Protein backbone atom coordinates (compact mmCIF):
# COMPACT_ATOMS: atom_id res chain seq x y z
CA UNK A 1 0.00 0.00 0.00
CA UNK A 2 1.33 3.41 -0.95
CA UNK A 3 0.28 5.47 2.06
CA UNK A 4 1.79 8.62 0.53
CA UNK A 5 -0.41 8.39 -2.53
CA UNK A 6 -2.48 11.48 -3.19
CA UNK A 7 -5.21 9.37 -4.75
CA UNK A 8 -8.10 8.30 -2.57
CA UNK A 9 -9.17 4.66 -3.16
CA UNK A 10 -12.77 3.67 -2.63
CA UNK A 11 -13.98 0.05 -2.74
CA UNK A 12 -17.47 -0.59 -4.04
CA UNK A 13 -19.38 -3.73 -5.03
CA UNK A 14 -18.59 -4.64 -8.63
CA UNK A 15 -21.95 -6.05 -9.58
CA UNK A 16 -24.87 -6.60 -7.30
CA UNK A 17 -27.53 -4.88 -5.30
CA UNK A 18 -25.28 -2.08 -4.04
CA UNK A 19 -23.40 -1.24 -7.25
CA UNK A 20 -25.81 1.11 -8.99
CA UNK A 21 -26.63 3.16 -5.90
CA UNK A 22 -22.97 3.37 -4.89
CA UNK A 23 -21.95 4.84 -8.24
CA UNK A 24 -25.01 7.07 -8.35
CA UNK A 25 -24.14 8.49 -4.93
CA UNK A 26 -20.50 9.18 -5.83
CA UNK A 27 -21.57 10.84 -9.07
CA UNK A 28 -24.08 12.98 -7.21
CA UNK A 29 -21.13 14.10 -5.04
CA UNK A 30 -19.35 15.27 -8.18
CA UNK A 31 -17.03 12.30 -8.74
CA UNK A 32 -17.17 11.18 -12.37
CA UNK A 33 -16.15 7.76 -13.69
CA UNK A 34 -16.06 5.86 -16.94
CA UNK A 35 -16.55 2.24 -15.96
CA UNK A 36 -15.36 -0.66 -18.09
CA UNK A 37 -17.20 -3.85 -17.31
CA UNK A 38 -14.08 -6.03 -17.08
CA UNK A 39 -11.82 -3.66 -15.14
CA UNK A 40 -11.24 -3.93 -11.43
CA UNK A 41 -9.88 -0.40 -11.09
CA UNK A 42 -11.52 2.77 -12.41
CA UNK A 43 -9.91 6.21 -12.25
CA UNK A 44 -12.14 9.24 -11.77
CA UNK A 45 -12.13 11.64 -14.73
CA UNK A 46 -12.27 14.75 -12.58
CA UNK A 47 -10.86 13.94 -9.11
CA UNK A 48 -7.80 12.10 -7.74
CA UNK A 49 -10.02 9.17 -6.78
CA UNK A 50 -9.75 5.49 -7.78
CA UNK A 51 -12.58 3.01 -7.53
CA UNK A 52 -11.80 -0.58 -6.72
CA UNK A 53 -14.67 -2.81 -7.81
CA UNK A 54 -14.82 -6.08 -5.89
CA UNK A 55 -17.21 -8.59 -4.32
CA UNK A 56 -19.00 -7.03 -1.39
CA UNK A 57 -17.62 -9.67 0.99
CA UNK A 58 -14.08 -8.38 0.35
CA UNK A 59 -14.83 -4.72 1.11
CA UNK A 60 -14.68 -4.70 4.94
CA UNK A 61 -11.36 -6.59 5.02
CA UNK A 62 -9.79 -4.30 2.42
CA UNK A 63 -10.72 -1.30 4.55
CA UNK A 64 -9.72 -2.93 7.87
CA UNK A 65 -6.32 -3.87 6.42
CA UNK A 66 -5.86 -0.33 5.04
CA UNK A 67 -5.58 -1.58 1.46
CA UNK A 68 -8.23 0.95 0.43
CA UNK A 69 -9.18 4.21 2.14
CA UNK A 70 -12.96 4.06 1.97
CA UNK A 71 -15.57 1.41 1.28
CA UNK A 72 -19.30 1.27 0.62
CA UNK A 73 -20.79 -1.92 2.03
CA UNK A 74 -23.87 -3.36 3.72
CA UNK A 75 -23.85 -3.36 7.51
CA UNK A 76 -24.67 -7.08 7.41
CA UNK A 77 -21.45 -7.91 5.57
CA UNK A 78 -19.48 -5.41 7.65
CA UNK A 79 -20.59 -6.94 10.93
CA UNK A 80 -20.19 -10.54 9.70
CA UNK A 81 -16.61 -9.88 8.59
CA UNK A 82 -15.87 -7.96 11.79
CA UNK A 83 -17.01 -10.87 13.99
CA UNK A 84 -15.08 -13.35 11.86
CA UNK A 85 -11.90 -11.26 12.06
CA UNK A 86 -12.23 -10.77 15.81
CA UNK A 87 -12.51 -14.57 16.14
CA UNK A 88 -9.45 -15.14 13.97
CA UNK A 89 -7.46 -12.25 15.49
CA UNK A 90 -7.15 -10.20 12.32
CA UNK A 91 -7.48 -6.38 12.27
CA UNK A 92 -11.19 -5.65 12.59
CA UNK A 93 -11.43 -1.90 13.18
CA UNK A 94 -13.07 0.58 10.81
CA UNK A 95 -14.29 4.14 11.16
CA UNK A 96 -17.94 4.43 10.25
CA UNK A 97 -18.53 7.69 8.41
CA UNK A 98 -22.15 7.62 7.25
CA UNK A 99 -25.25 5.44 6.88
CA UNK A 100 -26.14 5.72 3.22
CA UNK A 101 -29.90 5.07 3.20
CA UNK A 102 -29.84 2.42 0.48
CA UNK A 103 -29.41 -1.36 0.44
CA UNK A 104 -31.93 -1.75 3.24
CA UNK A 105 -32.60 -5.35 4.21
CA UNK A 106 -32.90 -7.58 7.25
CA UNK A 107 -31.33 -10.84 8.30
CA UNK A 108 -34.08 -13.11 9.58
CA UNK A 109 -34.73 -16.58 10.87
CA UNK A 110 -37.31 -18.46 8.81
CA UNK A 111 -38.83 -21.91 9.24
CA UNK A 112 -41.03 -24.15 7.06
CA UNK A 113 -44.59 -22.85 7.21
CA UNK A 114 -45.97 -26.11 8.66
CA UNK A 115 -43.68 -25.82 11.74
CA UNK A 116 -45.33 -24.92 15.04
CA UNK A 117 -42.60 -22.39 15.83
CA UNK A 118 -43.04 -20.48 19.09
CA UNK A 119 -39.73 -18.73 19.38
CA UNK A 120 -35.98 -19.00 18.87
CA UNK A 121 -35.75 -21.50 21.79
CA UNK A 122 -37.45 -24.02 19.50
CA UNK A 123 -34.30 -24.07 17.39
CA UNK A 124 -32.21 -25.59 20.20
CA UNK A 125 -30.42 -28.67 18.89
CA UNK A 126 -31.53 -27.93 15.33
CA UNK A 127 -29.47 -27.01 12.28
CA UNK A 128 -29.81 -23.60 10.60
CA UNK A 129 -28.56 -22.88 7.08
CA UNK A 130 -27.00 -19.47 6.52
CA UNK A 131 -24.43 -17.37 4.70
CA UNK A 132 -23.88 -15.40 7.92
CA UNK A 133 -22.57 -17.93 10.48
CA UNK A 134 -20.98 -15.31 12.76
CA UNK A 135 -24.00 -13.00 12.93
CA UNK A 136 -26.22 -16.04 13.49
CA UNK A 137 -24.08 -17.57 16.24
CA UNK A 138 -23.70 -14.17 17.89
CA UNK A 139 -27.49 -13.85 18.02
CA UNK A 140 -28.04 -17.44 19.22
CA UNK A 141 -25.46 -16.96 21.96
CA UNK A 142 -27.21 -13.80 23.19
CA UNK A 143 -30.50 -15.73 23.19
CA UNK A 144 -28.91 -18.65 25.03
CA UNK A 145 -29.79 -21.10 22.27
CA UNK A 146 -27.49 -23.87 21.14
CA UNK A 147 -27.97 -24.72 17.46
CA UNK A 148 -25.62 -25.80 14.70
CA UNK A 149 -25.09 -24.04 11.38
CA UNK A 150 -24.88 -25.24 7.81
CA UNK A 151 -22.83 -22.65 5.93
CA UNK A 152 -24.02 -22.11 2.36
CA UNK A 153 -22.92 -19.28 0.10
CA UNK A 154 -26.10 -19.42 -1.97
CA UNK A 155 -29.54 -21.05 -2.28
CA UNK A 156 -29.96 -20.97 1.49
CA UNK A 157 -33.73 -20.96 1.09
CA UNK A 158 -33.84 -24.46 -0.41
CA UNK A 159 -31.90 -26.06 2.48
CA UNK A 160 -34.92 -27.10 4.60
CA UNK A 161 -36.73 -28.65 1.63
CA UNK A 162 -33.76 -30.84 0.69
CA UNK A 163 -33.14 -31.87 4.30
CA UNK A 164 -29.92 -29.91 4.83
CA UNK A 165 -31.32 -27.83 7.67
CA UNK A 166 -34.39 -27.30 9.88
CA UNK A 167 -34.46 -23.54 9.49
CA UNK A 168 -32.64 -20.76 7.65
CA UNK A 169 -31.13 -17.41 8.51
CA UNK A 170 -31.08 -15.26 5.39
CA UNK A 171 -31.48 -11.74 4.04
CA UNK A 172 -35.05 -10.66 3.38
CA UNK A 173 -36.38 -7.59 1.69
CA UNK A 174 -39.91 -8.43 0.51
CA UNK A 175 -40.31 -12.02 1.68
CA UNK A 176 -41.26 -13.26 -1.80
CA UNK A 177 -38.33 -15.71 -1.99
CA UNK A 178 -39.22 -17.17 1.39
CA UNK A 179 -42.83 -17.63 0.43
CA UNK A 180 -41.89 -19.28 -2.85
CA UNK A 181 -39.92 -21.84 -0.83
CA UNK A 182 -42.62 -22.55 1.72
CA UNK A 183 -40.86 -20.65 4.50
CA UNK A 184 -42.15 -18.09 6.99
CA UNK A 185 -40.05 -15.27 8.46
CA UNK A 186 -40.00 -15.48 12.26
CA UNK A 187 -37.31 -13.38 13.96
CA UNK A 188 -35.37 -10.44 12.58
CA UNK A 189 -31.85 -10.83 13.95
CA UNK A 190 -30.15 -7.87 12.21
CA UNK A 191 -31.25 -4.86 10.16
CA UNK A 192 -28.95 -3.35 7.62
CA UNK A 193 -28.31 -0.57 5.17
CA UNK A 194 -25.25 0.46 3.19
CA UNK A 195 -22.47 2.20 5.13
CA UNK A 196 -19.56 4.42 4.18
CA UNK A 197 -16.52 3.19 6.10
CA UNK A 198 -12.94 4.44 6.38
CA UNK A 199 -9.74 2.63 7.30
CA UNK A 200 -8.79 3.08 10.95
CA UNK A 201 -5.31 4.58 10.43
CA UNK A 202 -5.36 8.35 9.79
CA UNK A 203 -5.30 9.43 6.13
CA UNK A 204 -2.54 11.65 4.79
CA UNK A 205 -3.39 15.35 4.44
CA UNK A 206 -4.30 15.17 0.74
CA UNK A 207 -6.68 12.29 1.24
CA UNK A 208 -8.18 13.75 4.40
CA UNK A 209 -8.89 16.97 2.51
CA UNK A 210 -10.78 14.94 -0.09
CA UNK A 211 -12.84 13.15 2.55
CA UNK A 212 -13.56 16.51 4.21
CA UNK A 213 -14.94 17.74 0.91
CA UNK A 214 -16.82 14.55 0.11
CA UNK A 215 -18.75 14.24 3.38
CA UNK A 216 -20.60 17.61 3.27
CA UNK A 217 -21.46 16.88 -0.37
CA UNK A 218 -22.82 13.51 0.64
CA UNK A 219 -24.89 15.09 3.40
CA UNK A 220 -26.16 17.63 0.88
CA UNK A 221 -27.23 14.90 -1.52
CA UNK A 222 -28.99 12.95 1.23
CA UNK A 223 -30.73 16.01 2.64
CA UNK A 224 -31.88 16.97 -0.85
CA UNK A 225 -33.30 13.48 -1.45
CA UNK A 226 -35.54 13.85 1.59
CA UNK A 227 -36.60 17.39 0.75
CA UNK A 228 -39.08 18.90 -1.69
CA UNK A 229 -39.49 22.40 -3.03
CA UNK A 230 -43.13 23.39 -2.78
CA UNK A 231 -44.72 26.28 -4.65
CA UNK A 232 -48.34 27.31 -4.41
CA UNK A 233 -50.74 30.20 -4.54
CA UNK A 234 -52.45 30.80 -1.20
CA UNK A 235 -55.13 33.20 0.03
CA UNK A 236 -53.31 35.88 2.05
CA UNK A 237 -55.74 35.36 4.94
CA UNK A 238 -55.07 31.60 5.05
CA UNK A 239 -51.27 31.85 5.34
CA UNK A 240 -51.15 30.58 8.91
CA UNK A 241 -53.24 27.53 8.06
CA UNK A 242 -51.03 26.90 5.04
CA UNK A 243 -47.87 26.94 7.17
CA UNK A 244 -49.44 24.56 9.64
CA UNK A 245 -50.24 22.10 6.86
CA UNK A 246 -46.78 22.08 5.27
CA UNK A 247 -44.57 19.51 7.00
CA UNK A 248 -41.13 20.58 8.15
CA UNK A 249 -41.37 23.85 6.23
CA UNK A 250 -39.73 26.78 7.98
CA UNK A 251 -39.41 30.36 6.73
CA UNK A 252 -41.51 30.27 3.58
CA UNK A 253 -40.87 32.92 0.95
CA UNK A 254 -44.05 34.95 0.36
CA UNK A 255 -44.27 36.78 -2.97
CA UNK A 256 -46.97 39.11 -4.29
CA UNK A 257 -48.87 38.11 -7.43
CA UNK A 258 -49.29 40.73 -10.14
CA UNK A 259 -52.97 40.16 -10.88
CA UNK A 260 -54.42 39.96 -7.37
CA UNK A 261 -54.05 41.17 -3.79
CA UNK A 262 -55.97 38.30 -2.21
CA UNK A 263 -53.52 35.60 -3.27
CA UNK A 264 -49.78 35.35 -2.69
CA UNK A 265 -47.19 32.89 -3.96
CA UNK A 266 -45.63 30.71 -1.26
CA UNK A 267 -42.29 28.99 -1.91
CA UNK A 268 -40.92 26.65 0.70
CA UNK A 269 -38.48 23.77 1.18
CA UNK A 270 -40.17 20.93 3.00
CA UNK A 271 -38.13 18.24 4.72
CA UNK A 272 -40.92 15.70 4.62
CA UNK A 273 -43.11 13.99 2.08
CA UNK A 274 -46.14 16.00 1.05
CA UNK A 275 -49.04 13.59 0.86
CA UNK A 276 -51.98 13.82 -1.53
CA UNK A 277 -54.23 14.31 1.52
CA UNK A 278 -52.33 17.46 2.50
CA UNK A 279 -52.50 18.80 -1.05
CA UNK A 280 -56.26 18.24 -1.01
CA UNK A 281 -56.55 20.10 2.29
CA UNK A 282 -54.49 22.98 0.89
CA UNK A 283 -56.84 23.12 -2.06
CA UNK A 284 -59.85 23.06 0.27
CA UNK A 285 -58.64 26.23 2.07
CA UNK A 286 -58.30 28.05 -1.23
CA UNK A 287 -54.78 27.24 -2.44
CA UNK A 288 -54.12 26.65 -6.13
CA UNK A 289 -51.28 25.90 -8.56
CA UNK A 290 -49.68 23.56 -6.03
CA UNK A 291 -46.33 22.25 -7.30
CA UNK A 292 -44.01 19.79 -5.54
CA UNK A 293 -40.52 19.66 -7.07
CA UNK A 294 -37.56 17.41 -6.32
CA UNK A 295 -34.35 19.06 -5.13
CA UNK A 296 -31.05 17.89 -6.57
CA UNK A 297 -28.47 19.37 -4.19
CA UNK A 298 -28.50 21.41 -0.97
CA UNK A 299 -25.88 23.32 0.94
CA UNK A 300 -26.65 25.10 4.19
P1 LIG B 1 -21.12 -10.29 -4.46
O1 LIG B 1 -20.95 -10.99 -5.75
O2 LIG B 1 -20.60 -8.89 -4.52
O3 LIG B 1 -20.61 -11.06 -3.27
P2 LIG B 1 -23.74 -10.84 -3.31
O4 LIG B 1 -24.51 -11.83 -4.11
O5 LIG B 1 -23.07 -11.26 -2.06
O6 LIG B 1 -22.71 -10.11 -4.29
P3 LIG B 1 -25.99 -8.97 -3.40
O7 LIG B 1 -27.12 -9.91 -3.51
O8 LIG B 1 -25.67 -8.12 -4.59
O9 LIG B 1 -24.64 -9.65 -2.85
O10 LIG B 1 -26.29 -8.03 -2.16
C1 LIG B 1 -25.36 -7.10 -1.72
C2 LIG B 1 -25.88 -6.43 -0.47
O11 LIG B 1 -27.06 -5.71 -0.76
C3 LIG B 1 -26.28 -7.34 0.68
O12 LIG B 1 -25.20 -7.80 1.44
C4 LIG B 1 -27.16 -6.41 1.48
O13 LIG B 1 -26.39 -5.53 2.27
C5 LIG B 1 -27.85 -5.60 0.41
N1 LIG B 1 -29.26 -6.01 0.12
C6 LIG B 1 -30.28 -5.17 0.00
N2 LIG B 1 -31.43 -5.79 -0.27
C7 LIG B 1 -31.16 -7.07 -0.34
C8 LIG B 1 -31.96 -8.21 -0.60
N3 LIG B 1 -33.25 -8.13 -0.85
N4 LIG B 1 -31.35 -9.40 -0.62
C9 LIG B 1 -30.03 -9.47 -0.40
N5 LIG B 1 -29.24 -8.40 -0.14
C10 LIG B 1 -29.78 -7.21 -0.10
MG1 LIG C 1 -21.27 -11.21 -1.39
XYZ file of C-alpha atoms and ligand atoms in Angstrom:
332
model
C 0.000 0.000 0.000
C 1.332 3.408 -0.948
C 0.281 5.472 2.064
C 1.788 8.622 0.530
C -0.414 8.387 -2.532
C -2.478 11.482 -3.194
C -5.211 9.372 -4.745
C -8.100 8.297 -2.569
C -9.166 4.659 -3.158
C -12.767 3.665 -2.634
C -13.976 0.054 -2.744
C -17.472 -0.589 -4.039
C -19.382 -3.729 -5.031
C -18.589 -4.644 -8.632
C -21.949 -6.049 -9.584
C -24.868 -6.603 -7.297
C -27.530 -4.882 -5.299
C -25.283 -2.080 -4.038
C -23.403 -1.245 -7.253
C -25.807 1.106 -8.987
C -26.634 3.157 -5.902
C -22.967 3.367 -4.890
C -21.955 4.835 -8.238
C -25.007 7.073 -8.346
C -24.141 8.493 -4.934
C -20.499 9.178 -5.825
C -21.569 10.838 -9.071
C -24.082 12.977 -7.209
C -21.126 14.098 -5.040
C -19.347 15.274 -8.178
C -17.029 12.300 -8.736
C -17.172 11.180 -12.370
C -16.149 7.758 -13.694
C -16.059 5.858 -16.937
C -16.555 2.235 -15.962
C -15.359 -0.662 -18.090
C -17.203 -3.851 -17.310
C -14.083 -6.028 -17.077
C -11.821 -3.663 -15.139
C -11.241 -3.928 -11.432
C -9.884 -0.399 -11.090
C -11.524 2.774 -12.408
C -9.912 6.214 -12.249
C -12.137 9.237 -11.768
C -12.130 11.639 -14.733
C -12.269 14.747 -12.584
C -10.864 13.944 -9.110
C -7.804 12.104 -7.740
C -10.022 9.168 -6.783
C -9.753 5.495 -7.783
C -12.585 3.014 -7.528
C -11.803 -0.581 -6.718
C -14.674 -2.810 -7.809
C -14.819 -6.085 -5.890
C -17.213 -8.591 -4.322
C -19.003 -7.027 -1.391
C -17.617 -9.670 0.988
C -14.076 -8.382 0.353
C -14.825 -4.720 1.106
C -14.685 -4.700 4.943
C -11.363 -6.589 5.020
C -9.786 -4.303 2.424
C -10.724 -1.298 4.550
C -9.722 -2.927 7.866
C -6.317 -3.867 6.422
C -5.862 -0.331 5.040
C -5.578 -1.585 1.462
C -8.230 0.951 0.435
C -9.182 4.213 2.141
C -12.963 4.065 1.972
C -15.571 1.409 1.283
C -19.304 1.274 0.622
C -20.791 -1.919 2.030
C -23.874 -3.357 3.718
C -23.855 -3.363 7.511
C -24.673 -7.083 7.407
C -21.453 -7.911 5.567
C -19.476 -5.406 7.646
C -20.586 -6.944 10.930
C -20.188 -10.536 9.703
C -16.609 -9.881 8.588
C -15.870 -7.962 11.791
C -17.013 -10.871 13.986
C -15.082 -13.351 11.856
C -11.903 -11.256 12.061
C -12.231 -10.768 15.805
C -12.512 -14.567 16.137
C -9.445 -15.139 13.967
C -7.459 -12.254 15.486
C -7.155 -10.204 12.320
C -7.479 -6.380 12.269
C -11.194 -5.646 12.589
C -11.434 -1.901 13.178
C -13.074 0.583 10.809
C -14.292 4.143 11.156
C -17.941 4.433 10.249
C -18.533 7.689 8.406
C -22.154 7.621 7.250
C -25.253 5.440 6.880
C -26.143 5.719 3.221
C -29.902 5.066 3.199
C -29.838 2.420 0.481
C -29.410 -1.360 0.440
C -31.933 -1.749 3.242
C -32.596 -5.355 4.211
C -32.903 -7.583 7.250
C -31.329 -10.838 8.299
C -34.079 -13.108 9.577
C -34.732 -16.581 10.871
C -37.307 -18.456 8.815
C -38.833 -21.908 9.243
C -41.032 -24.153 7.062
C -44.594 -22.849 7.211
C -45.970 -26.105 8.664
C -43.682 -25.823 11.737
C -45.325 -24.917 15.044
C -42.598 -22.386 15.829
C -43.045 -20.480 19.093
C -39.725 -18.726 19.382
C -35.977 -19.002 18.868
C -35.746 -21.505 21.785
C -37.454 -24.023 19.499
C -34.298 -24.072 17.386
C -32.206 -25.591 20.202
C -30.416 -28.671 18.891
C -31.532 -27.929 15.327
C -29.468 -27.012 12.278
C -29.809 -23.597 10.602
C -28.565 -22.884 7.078
C -27.002 -19.475 6.519
C -24.426 -17.373 4.697
C -23.880 -15.401 7.920
C -22.575 -17.927 10.480
C -20.979 -15.308 12.761
C -24.001 -12.999 12.933
C -26.220 -16.039 13.494
C -24.079 -17.569 16.245
C -23.704 -14.167 17.891
C -27.493 -13.852 18.018
C -28.041 -17.436 19.222
C -25.463 -16.964 21.964
C -27.211 -13.804 23.186
C -30.503 -15.727 23.190
C -28.911 -18.648 25.033
C -29.795 -21.105 22.272
C -27.494 -23.871 21.141
C -27.970 -24.717 17.462
C -25.619 -25.802 14.696
C -25.089 -24.039 11.378
C -24.876 -25.236 7.812
C -22.831 -22.648 5.933
C -24.016 -22.106 2.364
C -22.916 -19.277 0.096
C -26.098 -19.421 -1.972
C -29.542 -21.048 -2.284
C -29.963 -20.967 1.488
C -33.733 -20.961 1.087
C -33.844 -24.462 -0.414
C -31.901 -26.057 2.483
C -34.917 -27.101 4.600
C -36.727 -28.650 1.635
C -33.761 -30.845 0.694
C -33.143 -31.868 4.297
C -29.920 -29.915 4.832
C -31.319 -27.831 7.668
C -34.389 -27.300 9.879
C -34.460 -23.538 9.488
C -32.641 -20.761 7.651
C -31.135 -17.407 8.515
C -31.084 -15.259 5.393
C -31.481 -11.742 4.036
C -35.046 -10.663 3.383
C -36.377 -7.592 1.691
C -39.906 -8.434 0.512
C -40.310 -12.020 1.684
C -41.262 -13.259 -1.796
C -38.333 -15.712 -1.989
C -39.216 -17.170 1.392
C -42.832 -17.630 0.431
C -41.892 -19.277 -2.851
C -39.923 -21.841 -0.835
C -42.622 -22.550 1.721
C -40.861 -20.652 4.505
C -42.154 -18.092 6.995
C -40.048 -15.272 8.457
C -40.004 -15.479 12.263
C -37.313 -13.380 13.958
C -35.372 -10.441 12.579
C -31.849 -10.825 13.945
C -30.145 -7.867 12.208
C -31.254 -4.860 10.161
C -28.947 -3.352 7.619
C -28.311 -0.569 5.166
C -25.250 0.460 3.186
C -22.473 2.200 5.134
C -19.557 4.415 4.182
C -16.519 3.191 6.101
C -12.943 4.443 6.380
C -9.740 2.635 7.300
C -8.791 3.076 10.947
C -5.313 4.578 10.435
C -5.357 8.354 9.791
C -5.296 9.431 6.133
C -2.540 11.650 4.794
C -3.391 15.346 4.445
C -4.304 15.165 0.736
C -6.685 12.291 1.238
C -8.183 13.748 4.403
C -8.887 16.969 2.506
C -10.784 14.945 -0.090
C -12.845 13.153 2.554
C -13.558 16.507 4.206
C -14.937 17.743 0.911
C -16.822 14.550 0.111
C -18.754 14.243 3.385
C -20.596 17.612 3.269
C -21.463 16.881 -0.368
C -22.824 13.506 0.637
C -24.886 15.091 3.396
C -26.160 17.631 0.876
C -27.234 14.895 -1.519
C -28.994 12.945 1.227
C -30.728 16.008 2.635
C -31.883 16.970 -0.854
C -33.302 13.479 -1.446
C -35.537 13.855 1.587
C -36.605 17.392 0.753
C -39.077 18.903 -1.686
C -39.485 22.398 -3.031
C -43.132 23.391 -2.776
C -44.716 26.277 -4.646
C -48.339 27.308 -4.412
C -50.739 30.196 -4.544
C -52.445 30.802 -1.202
C -55.131 33.201 0.032
C -53.313 35.877 2.051
C -55.736 35.357 4.938
C -55.070 31.605 5.054
C -51.270 31.850 5.342
C -51.146 30.577 8.911
C -53.236 27.531 8.059
C -51.031 26.897 5.040
C -47.869 26.939 7.168
C -49.443 24.563 9.642
C -50.236 22.099 6.861
C -46.776 22.083 5.270
C -44.574 19.505 7.003
C -41.127 20.581 8.145
C -41.365 23.849 6.227
C -39.726 26.778 7.980
C -39.415 30.363 6.732
C -41.510 30.269 3.579
C -40.875 32.922 0.955
C -44.049 34.951 0.356
C -44.267 36.776 -2.972
C -46.970 39.115 -4.291
C -48.870 38.114 -7.434
C -49.288 40.728 -10.139
C -52.970 40.161 -10.877
C -54.422 39.957 -7.367
C -54.046 41.169 -3.786
C -55.966 38.300 -2.205
C -53.520 35.601 -3.273
C -49.777 35.348 -2.689
C -47.187 32.891 -3.964
C -45.633 30.710 -1.258
C -42.290 28.985 -1.908
C -40.924 26.653 0.701
C -38.484 23.769 1.185
C -40.168 20.927 3.001
C -38.130 18.237 4.724
C -40.917 15.697 4.619
C -43.114 13.988 2.081
C -46.137 16.003 1.053
C -49.045 13.588 0.859
C -51.984 13.821 -1.530
C -54.227 14.314 1.522
C -52.330 17.461 2.496
C -52.500 18.801 -1.051
C -56.255 18.236 -1.009
C -56.549 20.100 2.294
C -54.495 22.978 0.887
C -56.837 23.124 -2.058
C -59.854 23.062 0.266
C -58.639 26.225 2.070
C -58.301 28.052 -1.231
C -54.777 27.236 -2.440
C -54.123 26.654 -6.131
C -51.276 25.896 -8.558
C -49.681 23.563 -6.026
C -46.327 22.249 -7.297
C -44.008 19.792 -5.537
C -40.523 19.656 -7.065
C -37.563 17.409 -6.320
C -34.347 19.061 -5.131
C -31.054 17.893 -6.567
C -28.473 19.366 -4.188
C -28.500 21.408 -0.975
C -25.877 23.319 0.936
C -26.651 25.104 4.194
P -21.121 -10.290 -4.463
O -20.955 -10.994 -5.751
O -20.600 -8.885 -4.518
O -20.615 -11.057 -3.270
P -23.736 -10.842 -3.314
O -24.508 -11.826 -4.106
O -23.072 -11.258 -2.059
O -22.708 -10.109 -4.291
P -25.985 -8.967 -3.403
O -27.122 -9.912 -3.508
O -25.670 -8.120 -4.587
O -24.644 -9.647 -2.849
O -26.293 -8.026 -2.159
C -25.360 -7.097 -1.719
C -25.876 -6.434 -0.466
O -27.057 -5.712 -0.764
C -26.281 -7.336 0.676
O -25.200 -7.796 1.439
C -27.165 -6.409 1.483
O -26.389 -5.532 2.274
C -27.851 -5.604 0.414
N -29.259 -6.008 0.117
C -30.281 -5.170 0.004
N -31.432 -5.786 -0.270
C -31.160 -7.066 -0.336
C -31.957 -8.212 -0.597
N -33.250 -8.134 -0.848
N -31.353 -9.398 -0.616
C -30.033 -9.471 -0.402
N -29.240 -8.400 -0.136
C -29.779 -7.208 -0.096
Mg -21.271 -11.215 -1.394
